[in-house]
Amino acid sequence: EVQLVESGGGLVQPGGSLRLSCVVSGFTFSNYHMTWVRQAPGKGLEWVANINLDGSDSYYVDSVKGRFTVSRDNAKNSLYLQMDSLRAEDTAVYYCARDPRLPDYWGQGTLVTVSS
Amino acid sequence: DVVMTQSPLSLPVTLGQPASISCRSSQSLVFSDGNTYLNWFQQRPGQSPRRLIYKVSNRDSGVPDRFSGSGSGTDFTLKISRVEAEDVGVYYCMQGSHWPPTFGQGTKVEIK
């Protein structure tokens, strides 16, 4: 069974940092590009970032460029999102998903709240 | 960025009746490999998104056959042949043909 489990969310002050993790199982992690998608409270879905198979290439939505960094550890079946200089508008549930073009499996999400 | 426009944004439906959601993209979604990366997702209240349809018309495993997708180029449609109570939620189209991937605003399906 394919599973993606996010963790690392929480309450952080503006300007602070958080590192999200997504541990996967049930498929060969190193064979898939991976992506992060977020959803602000009561709002729609927004793609945030994705990373290629070996972690050598990544893409970001303009609003997080220079502040967020996506990475992966294929030996640990894990995807990460390092979030720095957080802003109130980054408040959202963050989902990891498999395959940016055809996201078929999603995690349950982890809530990030940026507030003083 | 490719803009995905869904209509309607709210869709009250009577149980057992059909429902249809339109999704239009600001440019063609035909990718260089010949595929059209247009997906449909269902998000029930309090749950993660679930993919229903991929590449326009392919139904995911376990998705009831009352769900169907169609379209080409820039115009796409998700149809529910007979709405059931478990279909309540928000439906999103999403394109993966152009970077960055983008989603429609979502269509909220509710029972009248």
mmCIF file of C-alpha atoms in Angstrom:
data_model
loop_
_atom_site.group_PDB
_atom_site.id
_atom_site.type_symbol
_atom_site.label_atom_id
_atom_site.label_comp_id
_atom_site.label_asym_id
_atom_site.label_seq_id
_atom_site.Cartn_x
_atom_site.Cartn_y
_atom_site.Cartn_z
ATOM 1 C CA GLU A 1 0.000 0.000 0.000
ATOM 2 C CA VAL A 2 1.312 3.408 -1.003
ATOM 3 C CA GLN A 3 1.591 5.818 1.918
ATOM 4 C CA LEU A 4 2.903 9.348 2.292
ATOM 5 C CA VAL A 5 3.096 10.767 5.801
ATOM 6 C CA GLU A 6 3.941 14.414 6.406
ATOM 7 C CA SER A 7 5.177 15.872 9.666
ATOM 8 C CA GLY A 8 6.857 18.973 10.992
ATOM 9 C CA GLY A 9 4.060 21.505 10.849
ATOM 10 C CA GLY A 10 3.178 23.829 13.692
ATOM 11 C CA LEU A 11 2.922 27.398 14.877
ATOM 12 C CA VAL A 12 5.809 29.684 13.989
ATOM 13 C CA GLN A 13 6.331 33.434 14.205
ATOM 14 C CA PRO A 14 6.728 35.562 11.084
ATOM 15 C CA GLY A 15 10.324 35.380 9.921
ATOM 16 C CA GLY A 16 10.817 31.977 11.492
ATOM 17 C CA SER A 17 11.650 28.612 9.964
ATOM 18 C CA LEU A 18 10.190 25.133 9.776
ATOM 19 C CA ARG A 19 11.251 21.912 8.122
ATOM 20 C CA LEU A 20 8.564 19.621 6.816
ATOM 21 C CA SER A 21 9.171 15.940 6.190
ATOM 22 C CA CYS A 22 7.309 13.407 4.087
ATOM 23 C CA VAL A 23 8.131 9.746 4.575
ATOM 24 C CA VAL A 24 6.865 7.416 1.889
ATOM 25 C CA SER A 25 6.340 3.680 1.633
ATOM 26 C CA GLY A 26 4.798 1.185 -0.750
ATOM 27 C CA PHE A 27 6.666 2.272 -3.876
ATOM 28 C CA THR A 28 10.209 2.860 -5.120
ATOM 29 C CA PHE A 29 10.725 6.447 -4.018
ATOM 30 C CA SER A 30 13.783 7.048 -6.207
ATOM 31 C CA ASN A 31 11.719 6.357 -9.343
ATOM 32 C CA TYR A 32 9.403 9.340 -8.875
ATOM 33 C CA HIS A 33 9.590 13.100 -9.055
ATOM 34 C CA MET A 34 7.909 14.511 -5.980
ATOM 35 C CA THR A 35 5.973 17.660 -5.228
ATOM 36 C CA TRP A 36 4.650 19.863 -2.423
ATOM 37 C CA VAL A 37 1.203 21.440 -2.710
ATOM 38 C CA ARG A 38 -0.403 23.738 -0.145
ATOM 39 C CA GLN A 39 -3.891 24.842 0.745
ATOM 40 C CA ALA A 40 -4.566 27.987 2.752
ATOM 41 C CA PRO A 41 -7.529 27.758 5.159
ATOM 42 C CA GLY A 42 -10.762 27.694 3.174
ATOM 43 C CA LYS A 43 -8.907 28.198 -0.111
ATOM 44 C CA GLY A 44 -7.905 26.174 -3.144
ATOM 45 C CA LEU A 45 -4.813 24.165 -3.988
ATOM 46 C CA GLU A 46 -1.494 25.767 -4.887
ATOM 47 C CA TRP A 47 1.580 23.987 -6.191
ATOM 48 C CA VAL A 48 4.661 24.980 -4.185
ATOM 49 C CA ALA A 49 7.693 23.037 -5.361
ATOM 50 C CA ASN A 50 8.881 19.855 -6.926
ATOM 51 C CA ILE A 51 12.123 17.900 -7.155
ATOM 52 C CA ASN A 52 13.534 15.469 -9.667
ATOM 53 C CA LEU A 53 14.587 11.876 -9.127
ATOM 54 C CA ASP A 54 18.021 12.390 -7.583
ATOM 55 C CA GLY A 55 17.429 15.800 -6.071
ATOM 56 C CA SER A 56 19.691 17.620 -8.494
ATOM 57 C CA ASP A 57 16.922 19.851 -9.877
ATOM 58 C CA SER A 58 13.983 21.634 -8.301
ATOM 59 C CA TYR A 59 11.317 24.196 -9.160
ATOM 60 C CA TYR A 60 9.390 26.638 -7.027
ATOM 61 C CA VAL A 61 6.353 28.864 -7.262
ATOM 62 C CA ASP A 62 7.488 32.506 -7.452
ATOM 63 C CA SER A 63 6.085 33.408 -4.032
ATOM 64 C CA VAL A 64 8.455 31.017 -2.212
ATOM 65 C CA LYS A 65 11.599 31.279 -4.350
ATOM 66 C CA GLY A 66 14.616 32.090 -2.251
ATOM 67 C CA ARG A 67 12.796 31.185 0.971
ATOM 68 C CA PHE A 68 11.857 27.505 0.551
ATOM 69 C CA THR A 69 14.136 24.612 -0.350
ATOM 70 C CA VAL A 70 12.939 21.170 -1.368
ATOM 71 C CA SER A 71 15.241 18.181 -0.944
ATOM 72 C CA ARG A 72 15.079 14.421 -0.740
ATOM 73 C CA ASP A 73 16.938 11.465 0.739
ATOM 74 C CA ASN A 74 16.278 8.417 -1.405
ATOM 75 C CA ALA A 75 17.992 6.127 1.111
ATOM 76 C CA LYS A 76 15.480 7.215 3.742
ATOM 77 C CA ASN A 77 12.465 7.380 1.410
ATOM 78 C CA SER A 78 12.008 10.950 2.542
ATOM 79 C CA LEU A 79 11.097 14.290 1.030
ATOM 80 C CA TYR A 80 11.720 17.582 2.802
ATOM 81 C CA LEU A 81 10.656 21.214 2.586
ATOM 82 C CA GLN A 82 12.829 23.718 4.408
ATOM 83 C CA MET A 83 10.812 26.899 4.901
ATOM 84 C CA ASP A 84 12.642 30.063 5.964
ATOM 85 C CA SER A 85 11.554 33.684 6.360
ATOM 86 C CA LEU A 86 7.988 32.538 6.823
ATOM 87 C CA ARG A 87 5.156 34.971 6.253
ATOM 88 C CA ALA A 88 1.520 35.036 7.340
ATOM 89 C CA GLU A 89 0.501 34.167 3.789
ATOM 90 C CA ASP A 90 2.407 30.865 4.027
ATOM 91 C CA THR A 91 -0.187 29.628 6.523
ATOM 92 C CA ALA A 92 -1.645 26.484 4.964
ATOM 93 C CA VAL A 93 -1.900 22.736 5.033
ATOM 94 C CA TYR A 94 1.098 21.376 3.166
ATOM 95 C CA TYR A 95 0.709 18.141 1.226
ATOM 96 C CA CYS A 96 3.398 16.030 -0.364
ATOM 97 C CA ALA A 97 2.383 14.136 -3.470
ATOM 98 C CA ARG A 98 3.899 11.757 -5.968
ATOM 99 C CA ASP A 99 4.505 12.900 -9.547
ATOM 100 C CA PRO A 100 4.025 16.637 -10.223
ATOM 101 C CA ARG A 101 2.340 16.149 -13.619
ATOM 102 C CA LEU A 102 -0.093 13.455 -12.511
ATOM 103 C CA PRO A 103 -0.191 13.590 -8.706
ATOM 104 C CA ASP A 104 -1.788 10.271 -7.864
ATOM 105 C CA TYR A 105 -0.952 9.749 -4.192
ATOM 106 C CA TRP A 106 -1.104 12.439 -1.524
ATOM 107 C CA GLY A 107 -0.288 12.576 2.143
ATOM 108 C CA GLN A 108 -2.726 13.632 4.823
ATOM 109 C CA GLY A 109 -1.117 17.061 5.090
ATOM 110 C CA THR A 110 0.555 19.006 7.868
ATOM 111 C CA LEU A 111 -0.670 22.405 9.058
ATOM 112 C CA VAL A 112 1.712 25.343 9.143
ATOM 113 C CA THR A 113 0.501 28.440 10.955
ATOM 114 C CA VAL A 114 2.554 31.629 10.744
ATOM 115 C CA SER A 115 1.408 34.071 13.391
ATOM 116 C CA SER A 116 2.735 36.203 16.201
ATOM 117 C CA ASP B 1 1.376 30.668 -15.826
ATOM 118 C CA VAL B 2 -1.515 28.714 -17.301
ATOM 119 C CA VAL B 3 -4.803 29.868 -15.789
ATOM 120 C CA MET B 4 -7.389 27.176 -15.145
ATOM 121 C CA THR B 5 -10.964 28.462 -14.978
ATOM 122 C CA GLN B 6 -13.705 26.243 -13.591
ATOM 123 C CA SER B 7 -17.452 26.745 -13.801
ATOM 124 C CA PRO B 8 -19.672 26.730 -11.969
ATOM 125 C CA LEU B 9 -17.972 27.392 -8.638
ATOM 126 C CA SER B 10 -21.003 26.095 -6.747
ATOM 127 C CA LEU B 11 -23.149 23.211 -7.923
ATOM 128 C CA PRO B 12 -26.245 22.181 -5.954
ATOM 129 C CA VAL B 13 -27.486 18.838 -7.283
ATOM 130 C CA THR B 14 -30.408 16.567 -6.534
ATOM 131 C CA LEU B 15 -29.488 13.018 -5.570
ATOM 132 C CA GLY B 16 -29.580 10.741 -8.578
ATOM 133 C CA GLN B 17 -29.314 13.607 -11.046
ATOM 134 C CA PRO B 18 -26.329 14.301 -13.316
ATOM 135 C CA ALA B 19 -23.720 16.988 -12.715
ATOM 136 C CA SER B 20 -21.168 18.590 -14.991
ATOM 137 C CA ILE B 21 -18.142 20.780 -14.264
ATOM 138 C CA SER B 22 -16.285 22.734 -16.912
ATOM 139 C CA CYS B 23 -12.583 23.556 -16.855
ATOM 140 C CA ARG B 24 -10.900 25.830 -19.377
ATOM 141 C CA SER B 25 -7.188 26.515 -19.684
ATOM 142 C CA SER B 26 -5.590 29.716 -20.936
ATOM 143 C CA GLN B 27 -3.482 27.737 -23.396
ATOM 144 C CA SER B 28 -3.480 24.303 -24.948
ATOM 145 C CA LEU B 29 -2.579 21.484 -22.578
ATOM 146 C CA VAL B 30 -1.155 19.211 -25.247
ATOM 147 C CA PHE B 31 2.382 18.418 -24.115
ATOM 148 C CA SER B 32 5.341 17.817 -26.416
ATOM 149 C CA ASP B 33 5.039 14.053 -25.832
ATOM 150 C CA GLY B 34 1.501 14.116 -27.239
ATOM 151 C CA ASN B 35 -0.178 13.643 -23.864
ATOM 152 C CA THR B 36 -2.594 16.092 -22.301
ATOM 153 C CA TYR B 37 -1.867 16.306 -18.564
ATOM 154 C CA LEU B 38 -5.283 17.345 -17.330
ATOM 155 C CA ASN B 39 -6.367 15.778 -14.050
ATOM 156 C CA TRP B 40 -9.458 15.965 -11.879
ATOM 157 C CA PHE B 41 -9.434 15.738 -8.092
ATOM 158 C CA GLN B 42 -12.110 15.315 -5.477
ATOM 159 C CA GLN B 43 -11.613 16.741 -2.005
ATOM 160 C CA ARG B 44 -14.153 15.657 0.572
ATOM 161 C CA PRO B 45 -14.498 17.785 3.713
ATOM 162 C CA GLY B 46 -11.507 17.325 5.984
ATOM 163 C CA GLN B 47 -9.670 15.030 3.574
ATOM 164 C CA SER B 48 -6.725 15.205 1.224
ATOM 165 C CA PRO B 49 -7.342 15.557 -2.505
ATOM 166 C CA ARG B 50 -8.008 12.303 -4.314
ATOM 167 C CA ARG B 51 -7.300 11.942 -8.012
ATOM 168 C CA LEU B 52 -10.313 10.758 -9.980
ATOM 169 C CA ILE B 53 -9.289 11.255 -13.595
ATOM 170 C CA TYR B 54 -5.877 11.608 -15.227
ATOM 171 C CA LYS B 55 -4.858 12.627 -18.729
ATOM 172 C CA VAL B 56 -8.353 13.918 -19.518
ATOM 173 C CA SER B 57 -10.384 10.737 -19.461
ATOM 174 C CA ASN B 58 -8.626 7.925 -17.600
ATOM 175 C CA ARG B 59 -10.447 6.899 -14.456
ATOM 176 C CA ASP B 60 -8.305 5.958 -11.461
ATOM 177 C CA SER B 61 -8.605 2.559 -9.858
ATOM 178 C CA GLY B 62 -11.512 2.378 -7.435
ATOM 179 C CA VAL B 63 -13.269 5.435 -8.871
ATOM 180 C CA PRO B 64 -16.939 4.679 -9.627
ATOM 181 C CA ASP B 65 -17.813 4.588 -13.300
ATOM 182 C CA ARG B 66 -20.391 7.340 -12.795
ATOM 183 C CA PHE B 67 -17.402 9.718 -13.030
ATOM 184 C CA SER B 68 -16.122 10.505 -16.509
ATOM 185 C CA GLY B 69 -13.781 13.050 -18.041
ATOM 186 C CA SER B 70 -13.662 14.432 -21.547
ATOM 187 C CA GLY B 71 -12.288 17.274 -23.608
ATOM 188 C CA SER B 72 -9.265 18.377 -25.541
ATOM 189 C CA GLY B 73 -6.966 21.328 -26.100
ATOM 190 C CA THR B 74 -8.282 23.971 -23.713
ATOM 191 C CA ASP B 75 -11.789 22.750 -22.838
ATOM 192 C CA PHE B 76 -12.455 19.908 -20.433
ATOM 193 C CA THR B 77 -15.416 18.483 -18.548
ATOM 194 C CA LEU B 78 -15.970 16.257 -15.544
ATOM 195 C CA LYS B 79 -19.351 14.544 -15.463
ATOM 196 C CA ILE B 80 -21.095 12.640 -12.707
ATOM 197 C CA SER B 81 -23.874 10.581 -14.242
ATOM 198 C CA ARG B 82 -25.940 10.191 -11.055
ATOM 199 C CA VAL B 83 -24.848 12.110 -7.986
ATOM 200 C CA GLU B 84 -24.678 10.205 -4.717
ATOM 201 C CA ALA B 85 -24.358 11.587 -1.192
ATOM 202 C CA GLU B 86 -20.689 10.573 -0.990
ATOM 203 C CA ASP B 87 -19.880 12.843 -3.951
ATOM 204 C CA VAL B 88 -20.248 15.977 -1.835
ATOM 205 C CA GLY B 89 -17.024 17.960 -1.801
ATOM 206 C CA VAL B 90 -14.882 20.266 -3.877
ATOM 207 C CA TYR B 91 -13.634 19.256 -7.318
ATOM 208 C CA TYR B 92 -10.482 20.669 -8.869
ATOM 209 C CA CYS B 93 -9.033 20.422 -12.325
ATOM 210 C CA MET B 94 -5.272 20.629 -12.582
ATOM 211 C CA GLN B 95 -2.852 20.879 -15.486
ATOM 212 C CA GLY B 96 0.602 19.329 -15.466
ATOM 213 C CA SER B 97 1.550 20.117 -19.061
ATOM 214 C CA HIS B 98 3.176 23.483 -18.360
ATOM 215 C CA TRP B 99 5.364 24.679 -15.488
ATOM 216 C CA PRO B 100 4.258 25.512 -12.915
ATOM 217 C CA PRO B 101 1.384 23.058 -12.504
ATOM 218 C CA THR B 102 -1.800 24.989 -11.813
ATOM 219 C CA PHE B 103 -5.208 24.216 -10.364
ATOM 220 C CA GLY B 104 -8.681 25.525 -11.032
ATOM 221 C CA GLN B 105 -10.452 27.476 -8.285
ATOM 222 C CA GLY B 106 -12.545 24.468 -7.291
ATOM 223 C CA THR B 107 -16.233 23.621 -7.697
ATOM 224 C CA LYS B 108 -18.219 22.878 -4.567
ATOM 225 C CA VAL B 109 -20.769 20.123 -5.123
ATOM 226 C CA GLU B 110 -23.574 19.939 -2.592
ATOM 227 C CA ILE B 111 -26.887 18.146 -2.338
ATOM 228 C CA LYS B 112 -30.039 20.236 -2.754
#
